[in-house]
């Protein structure tokens, strides 16, 4: 159960006020005297006896079960290395992906030769965090579901990971028929889902660009990102032309929507 | 051109010997980076930005801090100075930054990650290295890199029996002033993490003078630390 | 430079903490034996601080001063970290060493050059204005070349001592300006005008606030921080530099200065005895060879 300890900002080197017997969690460390000191700039929170400091900004720290979006940076020996904006590249094992034929079998030498047909260098993909190895904190990904896999027909927007909270559904469709995937690592994919048509129609592309711009504005204004919030922001700025969307004046309009400090 | 360093107890810019210049801080100036900060003290202006923590070049290699120090062409005040990029001063600073920050950055949290620090001096009016250290600390905090404590830095000098704090360019290049004595301390414990005495005029220090200017510099660091914390509080509560 | 195993690391730390003894049996503040050997040529000497061996030689020739500094001579240092100095040499330089580049420069040699410049040149131990013979036309160009032959810890101190000894040992001929404006060398020789002898003392910080002097190369890998103090025998501090991860209080700094003051006295005494013993070496015949000087300068620029 989370209890927030007074909404006061702590900085690196500050002692976090907490009852005796608490244990240091992430964002804190214990110094020689035994006090719990903060590592980062953020707001402290207490989970039972664990004291943590939620950093305002930082690179993504993976948790098992998170949906993330990544880009293949290396095709290696029976696995791919994926850049997900964390402190280390994540690994996607060859055994963790679904074969296109849907078979369940042990991967053979043949499969290793065909790795580039599944995912090649610089491809974008959506995946789920399978596990985190204890030493070195490397993240392992998996795409064992039809909803995960290579991404097409869309636009990537990178926001701060702290703004993307845990949602019931990470794959949604917004009111104006634009599909969206929220990656917990702050990478958001805005796309068009209809695979029947050869080309994405112009009006869909404009909608995709509009939503991408709104996401960039929300990142700048530090607004939590979720489908409802995007809807609110969309309504507030529906009168502005697409070319003028990314301006200071638009930022003012959305700053007060439940801004996160 | 002879200039009075101390004129009836006031310095050239009207400050008292123990007074710092005005400090202005801006966070998040470089959009593409993980964290960035612009630190201005008086007319000295230094920009620092961080890339990282990110994957090291080779897997399983332990992570390091790299520093790249650059001075803009237009940064020097008054005289036109030669372009200094690969010169000894920058190399020395880059090597020192690495060891300095390895004492505050908790590398155990991200063992296989590199952190790249880029520093750009926009305007040089003395105490550039100190401003650079402060800017790097702020950009590390902005990037959310776990730090043991703040690392604040201040420069000091000595002139006719009086220790001066936070030297300007004309004071640090003047042959009458014993300068620049740079100190970087940890914010809470005020322990010295970095100390560098870089002298131009061939002055010799005595231990008593060292004691005075060290104490003065640590005082200055305390003030800078306080101001930095205040500015960060203000920036984040918006 | 050396990679120590965990056992070696723990052994060094434990020996220092519990029995106040170092790897070679020294106390915490003891320096190794300093032995000096002068060669037949004036200005060249070999300094051994324990197993650390440095060879220094001074090259002096006549040069034209820079146009914007007509009253100043030249005074430069070159430190060459030779491959024979340590078996891990390749690891340090790696791919930056090319065949064409005869100068062996790496971070260690650059750091030593910077420090020598700070203590000897900027602190005016040798005044560059005293090297000028005729303003705008003739000035002495003193180049100190240091070659690190063996690295067993504490290179900074050894190199400073070597540079000092070779500079004090050098003799340059007296000069006379003829009415035609040319330079003539007189058969008399004089030493360089060194005002004082700056000695560099390196302190190493270990965990728990333990300080050691003159660290061995294995101890250097265990050190958490370093403090370099450059002092002369009159107690003047010329440079102060603290690097490394360890953090020290201001009071510890003052204690180190006190220790350094005592050590500088010992080392200056040994230097002076060594110089006394080497007084009888004849300076070689000095030839003014303008081509040789130009060639040397070209060599240095192209490398």
PDB file of C-alpha atoms in Angstrom, chain A residues 13-164:
ATOM      1  CA  UNK A  13      22.010  14.069  -0.601  1.00  0.00           C
ATOM      2  CA  UNK A  14      18.840  14.942   1.357  1.00  0.00           C
ATOM      3  CA  UNK A  15      17.770  12.675   4.166  1.00  0.00           C
ATOM      4  CA  UNK A  16      14.285  11.271   3.505  1.00  0.00           C
ATOM      5  CA  UNK A  17      12.053  11.720   6.545  1.00  0.00           C
ATOM      6  CA  UNK A  18      10.760   8.277   7.468  1.00  0.00           C
ATOM      7  CA  UNK A  19      10.093   6.194  10.573  1.00  0.00           C
ATOM      8  CA  UNK A  20      12.941   4.131  11.982  1.00  0.00           C
ATOM      9  CA  UNK A  21      13.305   0.630  10.688  1.00  0.00           C
ATOM     10  CA  UNK A  22      12.497   1.542   7.108  1.00  0.00           C
ATOM     11  CA  UNK A  23      14.463  -0.045   4.319  1.00  0.00           C
ATOM     12  CA  UNK A  24      15.933   1.872   1.391  1.00  0.00           C
ATOM     13  CA  UNK A  25      14.203   1.201  -1.933  1.00  0.00           C
ATOM     14  CA  UNK A  26      14.934   2.548  -5.399  1.00  0.00           C
ATOM     15  CA  UNK A  27      16.004   6.147  -5.564  1.00  0.00           C
ATOM     16  CA  UNK A  28      17.561   5.955  -2.083  1.00  0.00           C
ATOM     17  CA  UNK A  29      20.613   4.558  -0.393  1.00  0.00           C
ATOM     18  CA  UNK A  30      21.761   4.116   3.163  1.00  0.00           C
ATOM     19  CA  UNK A  31      24.773   6.140   4.223  1.00  0.00           C
ATOM     20  CA  UNK A  32      27.379   5.250   6.871  1.00  0.00           C
ATOM     21  CA  UNK A  33      25.343   6.769   9.679  1.00  0.00           C
ATOM     22  CA  UNK A  34      22.354   4.634   8.783  1.00  0.00           C
ATOM     23  CA  UNK A  35      20.119   7.389   7.478  1.00  0.00           C
ATOM     24  CA  UNK A  36      18.164   6.891   4.297  1.00  0.00           C
ATOM     25  CA  UNK A  37      19.361   9.429   1.753  1.00  0.00           C
ATOM     26  CA  UNK A  38      17.828  10.237  -1.602  1.00  0.00           C
ATOM     27  CA  UNK A  39      19.684   9.556  -4.850  1.00  0.00           C
ATOM     28  CA  UNK A  40      17.583  11.511  -7.269  1.00  0.00           C
ATOM     29  CA  UNK A  41      15.346  14.532  -7.399  1.00  0.00           C
ATOM     30  CA  UNK A  42      11.749  13.504  -6.816  1.00  0.00           C
ATOM     31  CA  UNK A  43       8.946  12.841  -4.383  1.00  0.00           C
ATOM     32  CA  UNK A  44       9.360  10.187  -1.688  1.00  0.00           C
ATOM     33  CA  UNK A  45       6.817   7.418  -1.320  1.00  0.00           C
ATOM     34  CA  UNK A  46       6.466   4.647   1.192  1.00  0.00           C
ATOM     35  CA  UNK A  47       5.392   1.109   0.427  1.00  0.00           C
ATOM     36  CA  UNK A  48       4.901  -0.567   3.812  1.00  0.00           C
ATOM     37  CA  UNK A  49       8.425  -0.315   5.227  1.00  0.00           C
ATOM     38  CA  UNK A  50      10.142   0.395   1.946  1.00  0.00           C
ATOM     39  CA  UNK A  51      11.108   3.997   1.262  1.00  0.00           C
ATOM     40  CA  UNK A  52      11.441   4.942  -2.381  1.00  0.00           C
ATOM     41  CA  UNK A  53      11.902   8.181  -4.247  1.00  0.00           C
ATOM     42  CA  UNK A  54      10.057   8.513  -7.525  1.00  0.00           C
ATOM     43  CA  UNK A  55      12.365  10.390  -9.810  1.00  0.00           C
ATOM     44  CA  UNK A  56      10.828  13.145 -11.917  1.00  0.00           C
ATOM     45  CA  UNK A  57      12.912  12.165 -14.888  1.00  0.00           C
ATOM     46  CA  UNK A  58      15.089   9.260 -15.687  1.00  0.00           C
ATOM     47  CA  UNK A  59      15.680   6.497 -18.106  1.00  0.00           C
ATOM     48  CA  UNK A  60      13.330   3.558 -18.146  1.00  0.00           C
ATOM     49  CA  UNK A  61      13.722   0.971 -15.394  1.00  0.00           C
ATOM     50  CA  UNK A  62      12.087  -2.208 -16.563  1.00  0.00           C
ATOM     51  CA  UNK A  63       9.467  -4.227 -14.701  1.00  0.00           C
ATOM     52  CA  UNK A  64       8.243  -7.681 -15.619  1.00  0.00           C
ATOM     53  CA  UNK A  65       5.013  -7.578 -17.561  1.00  0.00           C
ATOM     54  CA  UNK A  66       5.441  -4.110 -19.016  1.00  0.00           C
ATOM     55  CA  UNK A  67       4.590  -3.509 -22.642  1.00  0.00           C
ATOM     56  CA  UNK A  68       7.452  -1.719 -24.352  1.00  0.00           C
ATOM     57  CA  UNK A  69       8.381  -0.567 -27.837  1.00  0.00           C
ATOM     58  CA  UNK A  70      11.930  -0.991 -29.039  1.00  0.00           C
ATOM     59  CA  UNK A  71      14.225  -0.761 -32.011  1.00  0.00           C
ATOM     60  CA  UNK A  72      16.504  -3.593 -33.085  1.00  0.00           C
ATOM     61  CA  UNK A  73      20.087  -2.487 -32.742  1.00  0.00           C
ATOM     62  CA  UNK A  74      21.890  -5.808 -33.289  1.00  0.00           C
ATOM     63  CA  UNK A  75      21.102  -9.180 -34.806  1.00  0.00           C
ATOM     64  CA  UNK A  76      23.184 -11.612 -32.839  1.00  0.00           C
ATOM     65  CA  UNK A  77      23.741 -15.208 -32.006  1.00  0.00           C
ATOM     66  CA  UNK A  78      20.244 -16.640 -31.412  1.00  0.00           C
ATOM     67  CA  UNK A  79      18.975 -13.319 -30.139  1.00  0.00           C
ATOM     68  CA  UNK A  80      18.369  -9.715 -31.030  1.00  0.00           C
ATOM     69  CA  UNK A  81      19.540  -6.716 -29.065  1.00  0.00           C
ATOM     70  CA  UNK A  82      16.790  -4.123 -28.714  1.00  0.00           C
ATOM     71  CA  UNK A  83      17.213  -0.485 -27.767  1.00  0.00           C
ATOM     72  CA  UNK A  84      14.371   0.498 -25.432  1.00  0.00           C
ATOM     73  CA  UNK A  85      15.815   3.657 -23.967  1.00  0.00           C
ATOM     74  CA  UNK A  86      16.948   2.005 -20.754  1.00  0.00           C
ATOM     75  CA  UNK A  87      20.440   2.066 -19.311  1.00  0.00           C
ATOM     76  CA  UNK A  88      21.236  -1.130 -21.233  1.00  0.00           C
ATOM     77  CA  UNK A  89      19.976  -2.747 -24.377  1.00  0.00           C
ATOM     78  CA  UNK A  90      17.341  -5.441 -23.882  1.00  0.00           C
ATOM     79  CA  UNK A  91      17.715  -8.940 -25.277  1.00  0.00           C
ATOM     80  CA  UNK A  92      15.062 -10.701 -27.346  1.00  0.00           C
ATOM     81  CA  UNK A  93      15.863 -14.380 -27.521  1.00  0.00           C
ATOM     82  CA  UNK A  94      15.059 -16.364 -30.639  1.00  0.00           C
ATOM     83  CA  UNK A  95      13.092 -18.737 -28.451  1.00  0.00           C
ATOM     84  CA  UNK A  96      10.930 -15.908 -27.129  1.00  0.00           C
ATOM     85  CA  UNK A  97       9.248 -15.017 -30.398  1.00  0.00           C
ATOM     86  CA  UNK A  98       6.261 -16.601 -32.101  1.00  0.00           C
ATOM     87  CA  UNK A  99       7.146 -18.348 -35.344  1.00  0.00           C
ATOM     88  CA  UNK A 100       5.045 -17.101 -38.272  1.00  0.00           C
ATOM     89  CA  UNK A 101       3.702 -20.587 -38.892  1.00  0.00           C
ATOM     90  CA  UNK A 102       2.498 -20.777 -35.315  1.00  0.00           C
ATOM     91  CA  UNK A 103       4.366 -23.981 -34.520  1.00  0.00           C
ATOM     92  CA  UNK A 104       5.706 -24.692 -31.091  1.00  0.00           C
ATOM     93  CA  UNK A 105       9.060 -26.323 -31.499  1.00  0.00           C
ATOM     94  CA  UNK A 106      12.668 -25.955 -30.538  1.00  0.00           C
ATOM     95  CA  UNK A 107      14.450 -23.478 -32.730  1.00  0.00           C
ATOM     96  CA  UNK A 108      16.917 -25.129 -35.083  1.00  0.00           C
ATOM     97  CA  UNK A 109      19.964 -23.956 -36.984  1.00  0.00           C
ATOM     98  CA  UNK A 110      17.680 -23.141 -39.929  1.00  0.00           C
ATOM     99  CA  UNK A 111      15.796 -20.655 -37.797  1.00  0.00           C
ATOM    100  CA  UNK A 112      19.000 -18.877 -36.898  1.00  0.00           C
ATOM    101  CA  UNK A 113      19.678 -18.264 -40.573  1.00  0.00           C
ATOM    102  CA  UNK A 114      16.211 -16.793 -41.022  1.00  0.00           C
ATOM    103  CA  UNK A 115      16.431 -14.402 -38.097  1.00  0.00           C
ATOM    104  CA  UNK A 116      16.655 -11.386 -40.341  1.00  0.00           C
ATOM    105  CA  UNK A 117      13.325 -12.274 -41.919  1.00  0.00           C
ATOM    106  CA  UNK A 118      11.615 -11.951 -38.575  1.00  0.00           C
ATOM    107  CA  UNK A 119      13.305  -8.807 -37.329  1.00  0.00           C
ATOM    108  CA  UNK A 120      16.035  -6.954 -39.119  1.00  0.00           C
ATOM    109  CA  UNK A 121      18.311  -4.127 -38.059  1.00  0.00           C
ATOM    110  CA  UNK A 122      16.448  -0.879 -37.199  1.00  0.00           C
ATOM    111  CA  UNK A 123      12.999  -2.483 -37.130  1.00  0.00           C
ATOM    112  CA  UNK A 124      10.514  -1.232 -34.562  1.00  0.00           C
ATOM    113  CA  UNK A 125       8.675  -3.782 -32.534  1.00  0.00           C
ATOM    114  CA  UNK A 126       6.337  -4.036 -29.560  1.00  0.00           C
ATOM    115  CA  UNK A 127       7.134  -6.598 -26.901  1.00  0.00           C
ATOM    116  CA  UNK A 128       6.568  -7.492 -23.281  1.00  0.00           C
ATOM    117  CA  UNK A 129       9.232  -7.618 -20.594  1.00  0.00           C
ATOM    118  CA  UNK A 130       9.710 -11.269 -19.777  1.00  0.00           C
ATOM    119  CA  UNK A 131      12.256 -10.969 -16.998  1.00  0.00           C
ATOM    120  CA  UNK A 132      15.100  -8.942 -15.620  1.00  0.00           C
ATOM    121  CA  UNK A 133      18.371 -10.700 -14.938  1.00  0.00           C
ATOM    122  CA  UNK A 134      19.549  -9.912 -11.432  1.00  0.00           C
ATOM    123  CA  UNK A 135      23.152  -9.158 -12.231  1.00  0.00           C
ATOM    124  CA  UNK A 136      23.613  -6.261 -14.592  1.00  0.00           C
ATOM    125  CA  UNK A 137      19.875  -5.651 -14.648  1.00  0.00           C
ATOM    126  CA  UNK A 138      19.557  -6.621 -18.323  1.00  0.00           C
ATOM    127  CA  UNK A 139      15.987  -6.899 -19.567  1.00  0.00           C
ATOM    128  CA  UNK A 140      14.688  -9.876 -21.549  1.00  0.00           C
ATOM    129  CA  UNK A 141      11.786  -9.355 -23.930  1.00  0.00           C
ATOM    130  CA  UNK A 142       9.239 -11.662 -25.483  1.00  0.00           C
ATOM    131  CA  UNK A 143       6.719 -11.362 -28.308  1.00  0.00           C
ATOM    132  CA  UNK A 144       4.656 -14.420 -27.561  1.00  0.00           C
ATOM    133  CA  UNK A 145       1.328 -13.080 -28.656  1.00  0.00           C
ATOM    134  CA  UNK A 146      -0.208 -12.016 -31.912  1.00  0.00           C
ATOM    135  CA  UNK A 147      -0.582  -8.438 -30.731  1.00  0.00           C
ATOM    136  CA  UNK A 148       3.196  -8.039 -30.343  1.00  0.00           C
ATOM    137  CA  UNK A 149       5.583  -7.960 -33.256  1.00  0.00           C
ATOM    138  CA  UNK A 150       6.934  -5.677 -35.953  1.00  0.00           C
ATOM    139  CA  UNK A 151       5.318  -2.248 -36.207  1.00  0.00           C
ATOM    140  CA  UNK A 152       4.145  -0.716 -39.455  1.00  0.00           C
ATOM    141  CA  UNK A 153       2.248   2.240 -40.849  1.00  0.00           C
ATOM    142  CA  UNK A 154       2.744   4.746 -38.122  1.00  0.00           C
ATOM    143  CA  UNK A 155       4.811   7.302 -36.260  1.00  0.00           C
ATOM    144  CA  UNK A 156       6.956   6.964 -33.139  1.00  0.00           C
ATOM    145  CA  UNK A 157       6.806   9.584 -30.378  1.00  0.00           C
ATOM    146  CA  UNK A 158       9.300   9.414 -27.508  1.00  0.00           C
ATOM    147  CA  UNK A 159       8.166  10.912 -24.186  1.00  0.00           C
ATOM    148  CA  UNK A 160       9.447  10.683 -20.652  1.00  0.00           C
ATOM    149  CA  UNK A 161       8.819   7.201 -19.150  1.00  0.00           C
ATOM    150  CA  UNK A 162       7.353   8.644 -15.954  1.00  0.00           C
ATOM    151  CA  UNK A 163       4.388  10.027 -17.884  1.00  0.00           C
ATOM    152  CA  UNK A 164       3.147   6.660 -19.135  1.00  0.00           C
TER     153      UNK A 164
END
